[in-house]
Amino acid sequence: MSDSDEEYRGEAVIRAGEAAVTVKVRLSVRFEPVEGRYRWGGRAEPDETLSAQLRSGAREVTVRIGEREAPARLGEPDPWGGVRLTGTGRPPWSAAAGA
């Protein structure tokens, strides 16, 4: 993974159960050499459907960017109403998809 792959800003589809929302996200990834795996995360911009899923107890989600997807976990909302996302393994973006 090159430096240009380490960040993604743009739209993503986040699916929690039957609910799917398209939101803007800001994500970054790093390789953990001791663990031998990638860890990635960031935040999704405020979205009422996503916030409602979080309030109802949903934590496990799927994040899709273009043709790639990866499992993630919803975290607590930030002070601006966005929702934190974290994932382990290959992130759901590639250099061609990110900006």
mmCIF file of N, CA and C in Angstrom:
data_model
loop_
_atom_site.group_PDB
_atom_site.id
_atom_site.type_symbol
_atom_site.label_atom_id
_atom_site.label_comp_id
_atom_site.label_asym_id
_atom_site.label_seq_id
_atom_site.Cartn_x
_atom_site.Cartn_y
_atom_site.Cartn_z
ATOM 1 N N MET A 1 0.854 -1.176 0.000
ATOM 2 C CA MET A 1 0.000 0.000 0.000
ATOM 3 C C MET A 1 0.895 1.233 0.000
ATOM 4 N N SER A 2 0.682 2.158 -0.899
ATOM 5 C CA SER A 2 1.509 3.355 -0.987
ATOM 6 C C SER A 2 0.929 4.481 -0.149
ATOM 7 N N ASP A 3 1.691 5.573 -0.010
ATOM 8 C CA ASP A 3 1.218 6.718 0.766
ATOM 9 C C ASP A 3 -0.099 7.262 0.234
ATOM 10 N N SER A 4 -0.307 7.216 -1.095
ATOM 11 C CA SER A 4 -1.542 7.753 -1.652
ATOM 12 C C SER A 4 -2.751 6.912 -1.275
ATOM 13 N N ASP A 5 -2.524 5.691 -0.820
ATOM 14 C CA ASP A 5 -3.615 4.814 -0.409
ATOM 15 C C ASP A 5 -4.015 5.008 1.053
ATOM 16 N N GLU A 6 -3.243 5.777 1.802
ATOM 17 C CA GLU A 6 -3.440 5.824 3.244
ATOM 18 C C GLU A 6 -4.652 6.628 3.696
ATOM 19 N N GLU A 7 -5.226 7.437 2.822
ATOM 20 C CA GLU A 7 -6.395 8.229 3.201
ATOM 21 C C GLU A 7 -7.460 8.166 2.123
ATOM 22 N N TYR A 8 -8.707 8.293 2.561
ATOM 23 C CA TYR A 8 -9.824 8.382 1.633
ATOM 24 C C TYR A 8 -10.791 9.432 2.160
ATOM 25 N N ARG A 9 -11.213 10.311 1.297
ATOM 26 C CA ARG A 9 -12.266 11.283 1.588
ATOM 27 C C ARG A 9 -13.257 11.210 0.445
ATOM 28 N N GLY A 10 -14.487 10.974 0.757
ATOM 29 C CA GLY A 10 -15.507 10.891 -0.285
ATOM 30 C C GLY A 10 -16.716 10.127 0.219
ATOM 31 N N GLU A 11 -17.531 9.658 -0.736
ATOM 32 C CA GLU A 11 -18.751 8.957 -0.377
ATOM 33 C C GLU A 11 -18.504 7.474 -0.142
ATOM 34 N N ALA A 12 -19.287 6.929 0.774
ATOM 35 C CA ALA A 12 -19.274 5.509 1.077
ATOM 36 C C ALA A 12 -20.700 5.079 1.398
ATOM 37 N N VAL A 13 -20.988 3.832 1.130
ATOM 38 C CA VAL A 13 -22.274 3.253 1.527
ATOM 39 C C VAL A 13 -22.024 2.460 2.793
ATOM 40 N N ILE A 14 -22.757 2.803 3.840
ATOM 41 C CA ILE A 14 -22.627 2.099 5.118
ATOM 42 C C ILE A 14 -23.920 1.325 5.341
ATOM 43 N N ARG A 15 -23.771 0.014 5.495
ATOM 44 C CA ARG A 15 -24.932 -0.855 5.684
ATOM 45 C C ARG A 15 -24.910 -1.426 7.093
ATOM 46 N N ALA A 16 -26.020 -1.202 7.800
ATOM 47 C CA ALA A 16 -26.225 -1.780 9.127
ATOM 48 C C ALA A 16 -27.535 -2.557 9.060
ATOM 49 N N GLY A 17 -27.447 -3.871 9.031
ATOM 50 C CA GLY A 17 -28.655 -4.681 8.870
ATOM 51 C C GLY A 17 -29.283 -4.401 7.514
ATOM 52 N N GLU A 18 -30.556 -4.052 7.500
ATOM 53 C CA GLU A 18 -31.269 -3.753 6.260
ATOM 54 C C GLU A 18 -31.106 -2.305 5.829
ATOM 55 N N ALA A 19 -30.648 -1.451 6.727
ATOM 56 C CA ALA A 19 -30.514 -0.021 6.416
ATOM 57 C C ALA A 19 -29.176 0.239 5.731
ATOM 58 N N ALA A 20 -29.217 1.021 4.665
ATOM 59 C CA ALA A 20 -27.998 1.428 3.965
ATOM 60 C C ALA A 20 -28.085 2.914 3.689
ATOM 61 N N VAL A 21 -27.015 3.630 4.000
ATOM 62 C CA VAL A 21 -26.977 5.073 3.759
ATOM 63 C C VAL A 21 -25.700 5.408 2.997
ATOM 64 N N THR A 22 -25.799 6.420 2.160
ATOM 65 C CA THR A 22 -24.627 6.946 1.477
ATOM 66 C C THR A 22 -24.244 8.232 2.184
ATOM 67 N N VAL A 23 -23.041 8.272 2.715
ATOM 68 C CA VAL A 23 -22.567 9.431 3.471
ATOM 69 C C VAL A 23 -21.139 9.761 3.062
ATOM 70 N N LYS A 24 -20.736 10.982 3.339
ATOM 71 C CA LYS A 24 -19.344 11.355 3.143
ATOM 72 C C LYS A 24 -18.544 10.869 4.343
ATOM 73 N N VAL A 25 -17.371 10.313 4.053
ATOM 74 C CA VAL A 25 -16.502 9.798 5.106
ATOM 75 C C VAL A 25 -15.106 10.369 4.940
ATOM 76 N N ARG A 26 -14.377 10.307 6.016
ATOM 77 C CA ARG A 26 -12.956 10.668 6.034
ATOM 78 C C ARG A 26 -12.258 9.551 6.785
ATOM 79 N N LEU A 27 -11.433 8.774 6.073
ATOM 80 C CA LEU A 27 -10.832 7.576 6.645
ATOM 81 C C LEU A 27 -9.327 7.552 6.403
ATOM 82 N N SER A 28 -8.616 6.855 7.268
ATOM 83 C CA SER A 28 -7.187 6.638 7.065
ATOM 84 C C SER A 28 -6.847 5.230 7.533
ATOM 85 N N VAL A 29 -5.694 4.721 7.057
ATOM 86 C CA VAL A 29 -5.270 3.362 7.381
ATOM 87 C C VAL A 29 -3.801 3.365 7.780
ATOM 88 N N ARG A 30 -3.436 2.405 8.619
ATOM 89 C CA ARG A 30 -2.031 2.199 8.949
ATOM 90 C C ARG A 30 -1.803 0.698 9.111
ATOM 91 N N PHE A 31 -0.597 0.273 8.779
ATOM 92 C CA PHE A 31 -0.215 -1.125 8.942
ATOM 93 C C PHE A 31 0.439 -1.290 10.297
ATOM 94 N N GLU A 32 -0.014 -2.271 11.055
ATOM 95 C CA GLU A 32 0.564 -2.585 12.358
ATOM 96 C C GLU A 32 1.496 -3.785 12.186
ATOM 97 N N PRO A 33 2.819 -3.548 12.101
ATOM 98 C CA PRO A 33 3.748 -4.649 11.813
ATOM 99 C C PRO A 33 3.786 -5.732 12.890
ATOM 100 N N VAL A 34 3.595 -5.377 14.141
ATOM 101 C CA VAL A 34 3.619 -6.381 15.207
ATOM 102 C C VAL A 34 2.423 -7.321 15.068
ATOM 103 N N GLU A 35 1.265 -6.750 14.701
ATOM 104 C CA GLU A 35 0.058 -7.560 14.521
ATOM 105 C C GLU A 35 0.008 -8.208 13.143
ATOM 106 N N GLY A 36 0.715 -7.596 12.179
ATOM 107 C CA GLY A 36 0.694 -8.107 10.823
ATOM 108 C C GLY A 36 -0.599 -7.832 10.089
ATOM 109 N N ARG A 37 -1.280 -6.725 10.429
ATOM 110 C CA ARG A 37 -2.539 -6.403 9.765
ATOM 111 C C ARG A 37 -2.765 -4.898 9.718
ATOM 112 N N TYR A 38 -3.695 -4.515 8.872
ATOM 113 C CA TYR A 38 -4.074 -3.111 8.751
ATOM 114 C C TYR A 38 -5.147 -2.765 9.769
ATOM 115 N N ARG A 39 -5.078 -1.535 10.247
ATOM 116 C CA ARG A 39 -6.143 -0.946 11.065
ATOM 117 C C ARG A 39 -6.537 0.349 10.386
ATOM 118 N N TRP A 40 -7.823 0.568 10.213
ATOM 119 C CA TRP A 40 -8.296 1.774 9.554
ATOM 120 C C TRP A 40 -9.498 2.326 10.297
ATOM 121 N N GLY A 41 -9.748 3.600 10.089
ATOM 122 C CA GLY A 41 -10.882 4.220 10.751
ATOM 123 C C GLY A 41 -10.986 5.684 10.398
ATOM 124 N N GLY A 42 -11.972 6.310 10.963
ATOM 125 C CA GLY A 42 -12.239 7.719 10.720
ATOM 126 C C GLY A 42 -13.650 8.040 11.156
ATOM 127 N N ARG A 43 -14.304 8.887 10.366
ATOM 128 C CA ARG A 43 -15.658 9.273 10.746
ATOM 129 C C ARG A 43 -16.525 9.464 9.519
ATOM 130 N N ALA A 44 -17.817 9.256 9.760
ATOM 131 C CA ALA A 44 -18.839 9.543 8.763
ATOM 132 C C ALA A 44 -19.488 10.867 9.151
ATOM 133 N N GLU A 45 -19.806 11.681 8.162
ATOM 134 C CA GLU A 45 -20.493 12.938 8.450
ATOM 135 C C GLU A 45 -21.862 12.655 9.057
ATOM 136 N N PRO A 46 -22.442 13.636 9.745
ATOM 137 C CA PRO A 46 -23.742 13.426 10.377
ATOM 138 C C PRO A 46 -24.792 12.913 9.397
ATOM 139 N N ASP A 47 -25.527 11.902 9.826
ATOM 140 C CA ASP A 47 -26.620 11.329 9.044
ATOM 141 C C ASP A 47 -27.633 10.763 10.035
ATOM 142 N N GLU A 48 -28.880 11.180 9.924
ATOM 143 C CA GLU A 48 -29.892 10.777 10.897
ATOM 144 C C GLU A 48 -30.136 9.266 10.881
ATOM 145 N N THR A 49 -30.158 8.645 9.714
ATOM 146 C CA THR A 49 -30.384 7.197 9.633
ATOM 147 C C THR A 49 -29.258 6.442 10.320
ATOM 148 N N LEU A 50 -28.033 6.848 10.070
ATOM 149 C CA LEU A 50 -26.882 6.195 10.698
ATOM 150 C C LEU A 50 -26.902 6.409 12.214
ATOM 151 N N SER A 51 -27.227 7.610 12.645
ATOM 152 C CA SER A 51 -27.316 7.888 14.091
ATOM 153 C C SER A 51 -28.416 7.062 14.743
ATOM 154 N N ALA A 52 -29.543 6.887 14.046
ATOM 155 C CA ALA A 52 -30.640 6.075 14.580
ATOM 156 C C ALA A 52 -30.216 4.616 14.714
ATOM 157 N N GLN A 53 -29.461 4.108 13.737
ATOM 158 C CA GLN A 53 -28.953 2.739 13.821
ATOM 159 C C GLN A 53 -28.042 2.581 15.032
ATOM 160 N N LEU A 54 -27.187 3.565 15.248
ATOM 161 C CA LEU A 54 -26.280 3.539 16.396
ATOM 162 C C LEU A 54 -27.064 3.554 17.703
ATOM 163 N N ARG A 55 -28.072 4.430 17.794
ATOM 164 C CA ARG A 55 -28.896 4.505 19.015
ATOM 165 C C ARG A 55 -29.648 3.204 19.276
ATOM 166 N N SER A 56 -30.003 2.485 18.205
ATOM 167 C CA SER A 56 -30.751 1.230 18.375
ATOM 168 C C SER A 56 -29.835 0.064 18.746
ATOM 169 N N GLY A 57 -28.524 0.323 18.815
ATOM 170 C CA GLY A 57 -27.596 -0.706 19.254
ATOM 171 C C GLY A 57 -26.764 -1.326 18.144
ATOM 172 N N ALA A 58 -26.964 -0.905 16.894
ATOM 173 C CA ALA A 58 -26.166 -1.454 15.792
ATOM 174 C C ALA A 58 -24.716 -1.026 15.963
ATOM 175 N N ARG A 59 -23.826 -1.959 15.840
ATOM 176 C CA ARG A 59 -22.393 -1.650 15.904
ATOM 177 C C ARG A 59 -21.653 -2.214 14.692
ATOM 178 N N GLU A 60 -22.034 -3.403 14.261
ATOM 179 C CA GLU A 60 -21.366 -4.060 13.143
ATOM 180 C C GLU A 60 -21.988 -3.583 11.829
ATOM 181 N N VAL A 61 -21.154 -3.060 10.945
ATOM 182 C CA VAL A 61 -21.616 -2.534 9.665
ATOM 183 C C VAL A 61 -20.685 -3.006 8.551
ATOM 184 N N THR A 62 -21.096 -2.720 7.328
ATOM 185 C CA THR A 62 -20.249 -2.940 6.162
ATOM 186 C C THR A 62 -20.066 -1.598 5.478
ATOM 187 N N VAL A 63 -18.840 -1.274 5.118
ATOM 188 C CA VAL A 63 -18.534 -0.030 4.415
ATOM 189 C C VAL A 63 -18.146 -0.384 2.990
ATOM 190 N N ARG A 64 -18.850 0.217 2.016
ATOM 191 C CA ARG A 64 -18.566 -0.023 0.598
ATOM 192 C C ARG A 64 -18.148 1.281 -0.058
ATOM 193 N N ILE A 65 -17.012 1.213 -0.737
ATOM 194 C CA ILE A 65 -16.511 2.344 -1.525
ATOM 195 C C ILE A 65 -16.217 1.784 -2.907
ATOM 196 N N GLY A 66 -16.995 2.213 -3.882
ATOM 197 C CA GLY A 66 -16.859 1.650 -5.221
ATOM 198 C C GLY A 66 -17.216 0.181 -5.200
ATOM 199 N N GLU A 67 -16.325 -0.663 -5.689
ATOM 200 C CA GLU A 67 -16.564 -2.105 -5.733
ATOM 201 C C GLU A 67 -15.990 -2.845 -4.530
ATOM 202 N N ARG A 68 -15.320 -2.112 -3.644
ATOM 203 C CA ARG A 68 -14.684 -2.764 -2.490
ATOM 204 C C ARG A 68 -15.521 -2.545 -1.246
ATOM 205 N N GLU A 69 -15.556 -3.546 -0.380
ATOM 206 C CA GLU A 69 -16.240 -3.381 0.895
ATOM 207 C C GLU A 69 -15.473 -4.098 1.986
ATOM 208 N N ALA A 70 -15.725 -3.647 3.220
ATOM 209 C CA ALA A 70 -15.039 -4.232 4.368
ATOM 210 C C ALA A 70 -15.934 -4.108 5.595
ATOM 211 N N PRO A 71 -15.843 -5.064 6.505
ATOM 212 C CA PRO A 71 -16.591 -4.942 7.758
ATOM 213 C C PRO A 71 -15.986 -3.842 8.622
ATOM 214 N N ALA A 72 -16.837 -3.182 9.384
ATOM 215 C CA ALA A 72 -16.387 -2.112 10.280
ATOM 216 C C ALA A 72 -17.270 -2.107 11.516
ATOM 217 N N ARG A 73 -16.895 -1.261 12.423
ATOM 218 C CA ARG A 73 -17.645 -1.116 13.669
ATOM 219 C C ARG A 73 -17.969 0.367 13.876
ATOM 220 N N LEU A 74 -19.224 0.635 14.253
ATOM 221 C CA LEU A 74 -19.627 2.000 14.585
ATOM 222 C C LEU A 74 -19.162 2.327 15.991
ATOM 223 N N GLY A 75 -18.646 3.546 16.163
ATOM 224 C CA GLY A 75 -18.257 4.021 17.479
ATOM 225 C C GLY A 75 -19.207 5.114 17.935
ATOM 226 N N GLU A 76 -18.826 5.788 18.951
ATOM 227 C CA GLU A 76 -19.662 6.847 19.503
ATOM 228 C C GLU A 76 -19.710 8.053 18.568
ATOM 229 N N PRO A 77 -20.807 8.804 18.633
ATOM 230 C CA PRO A 77 -20.884 10.022 17.819
ATOM 231 C C PRO A 77 -19.891 11.066 18.321
ATOM 232 N N ASP A 78 -19.395 11.888 17.396
ATOM 233 C CA ASP A 78 -18.506 12.963 17.802
ATOM 234 C C ASP A 78 -19.350 14.193 18.156
ATOM 235 N N PRO A 79 -18.739 15.255 18.682
ATOM 236 C CA PRO A 79 -19.509 16.435 19.111
ATOM 237 C C PRO A 79 -20.307 17.108 17.990
ATOM 238 N N TRP A 80 -19.988 16.825 16.735
ATOM 239 C CA TRP A 80 -20.671 17.451 15.607
ATOM 240 C C TRP A 80 -21.740 16.554 15.006
ATOM 241 N N GLY A 81 -21.968 15.370 15.592
ATOM 242 C CA GLY A 81 -23.003 14.464 15.117
ATOM 243 C C GLY A 81 -22.529 13.403 14.154
ATOM 244 N N GLY A 82 -21.247 13.407 13.799
ATOM 245 C CA GLY A 82 -20.689 12.358 12.949
ATOM 246 C C GLY A 82 -20.502 11.083 13.753
ATOM 247 N N VAL A 83 -20.296 9.977 13.069
ATOM 248 C CA VAL A 83 -20.132 8.686 13.740
ATOM 249 C C VAL A 83 -18.751 8.126 13.423
ATOM 250 N N ARG A 84 -18.078 7.656 14.437
ATOM 251 C CA ARG A 84 -16.745 7.061 14.290
ATOM 252 C C ARG A 84 -16.864 5.674 13.674
ATOM 253 N N LEU A 85 -15.927 5.340 12.781
ATOM 254 C CA LEU A 85 -15.856 4.029 12.145
ATOM 255 C C LEU A 85 -14.472 3.442 12.375
ATOM 256 N N THR A 86 -14.399 2.144 12.674
ATOM 257 C CA THR A 86 -13.111 1.473 12.792
ATOM 258 C C THR A 86 -13.189 0.122 12.096
ATOM 259 N N GLY A 87 -12.073 -0.295 11.530
ATOM 260 C CA GLY A 87 -12.011 -1.589 10.862
ATOM 261 C C GLY A 87 -10.627 -2.185 10.968
ATOM 262 N N THR A 88 -10.549 -3.496 10.770
ATOM 263 C CA THR A 88 -9.296 -4.227 10.779
ATOM 264 C C THR A 88 -9.211 -5.015 9.481
ATOM 265 N N GLY A 89 -8.044 -5.042 8.883
ATOM 266 C CA GLY A 89 -7.866 -5.727 7.609
ATOM 267 C C GLY A 89 -7.775 -4.708 6.483
ATOM 268 N N ARG A 90 -7.807 -5.192 5.251
ATOM 269 C CA ARG A 90 -7.723 -4.292 4.092
ATOM 270 C C ARG A 90 -8.869 -3.299 4.125
ATOM 271 N N PRO A 91 -8.584 -2.021 3.904
ATOM 272 C CA PRO A 91 -9.634 -1.008 3.905
ATOM 273 C C PRO A 91 -10.484 -1.096 2.632
ATOM 274 N N PRO A 92 -11.670 -0.479 2.645
ATOM 275 C CA PRO A 92 -12.569 -0.571 1.494
ATOM 276 C C PRO A 92 -12.308 0.463 0.414
ATOM 277 N N TRP A 93 -11.074 0.908 0.257
ATOM 278 C CA TRP A 93 -10.754 1.839 -0.814
ATOM 279 C C TRP A 93 -9.396 1.477 -1.415
ATOM 280 N N SER A 94 -9.175 2.029 -2.603
ATOM 281 C CA SER A 94 -7.896 1.862 -3.272
ATOM 282 C C SER A 94 -7.422 3.246 -3.734
ATOM 283 N N ALA A 95 -6.210 3.338 -4.216
ATOM 284 C CA ALA A 95 -5.673 4.625 -4.642
ATOM 285 C C ALA A 95 -6.547 5.264 -5.715
ATOM 286 N N ALA A 96 -7.118 4.464 -6.591
ATOM 287 C CA ALA A 96 -7.951 4.984 -7.664
ATOM 288 C C ALA A 96 -9.253 5.571 -7.141
ATOM 289 N N ALA A 97 -9.752 5.061 -5.993
ATOM 290 C CA ALA A 97 -11.026 5.536 -5.467
ATOM 291 C C ALA A 97 -10.868 6.749 -4.562
ATOM 292 N N GLY A 98 -9.701 6.946 -3.928
ATOM 293 C CA GLY A 98 -9.539 7.993 -2.926
ATOM 294 C C GLY A 98 -9.023 9.296 -3.530
ATOM 295 N N ALA A 99 -9.171 10.326 -2.723
ATOM 296 C CA ALA A 99 -8.657 11.636 -3.138
ATOM 297 C C ALA A 99 -7.707 12.157 -2.086
#
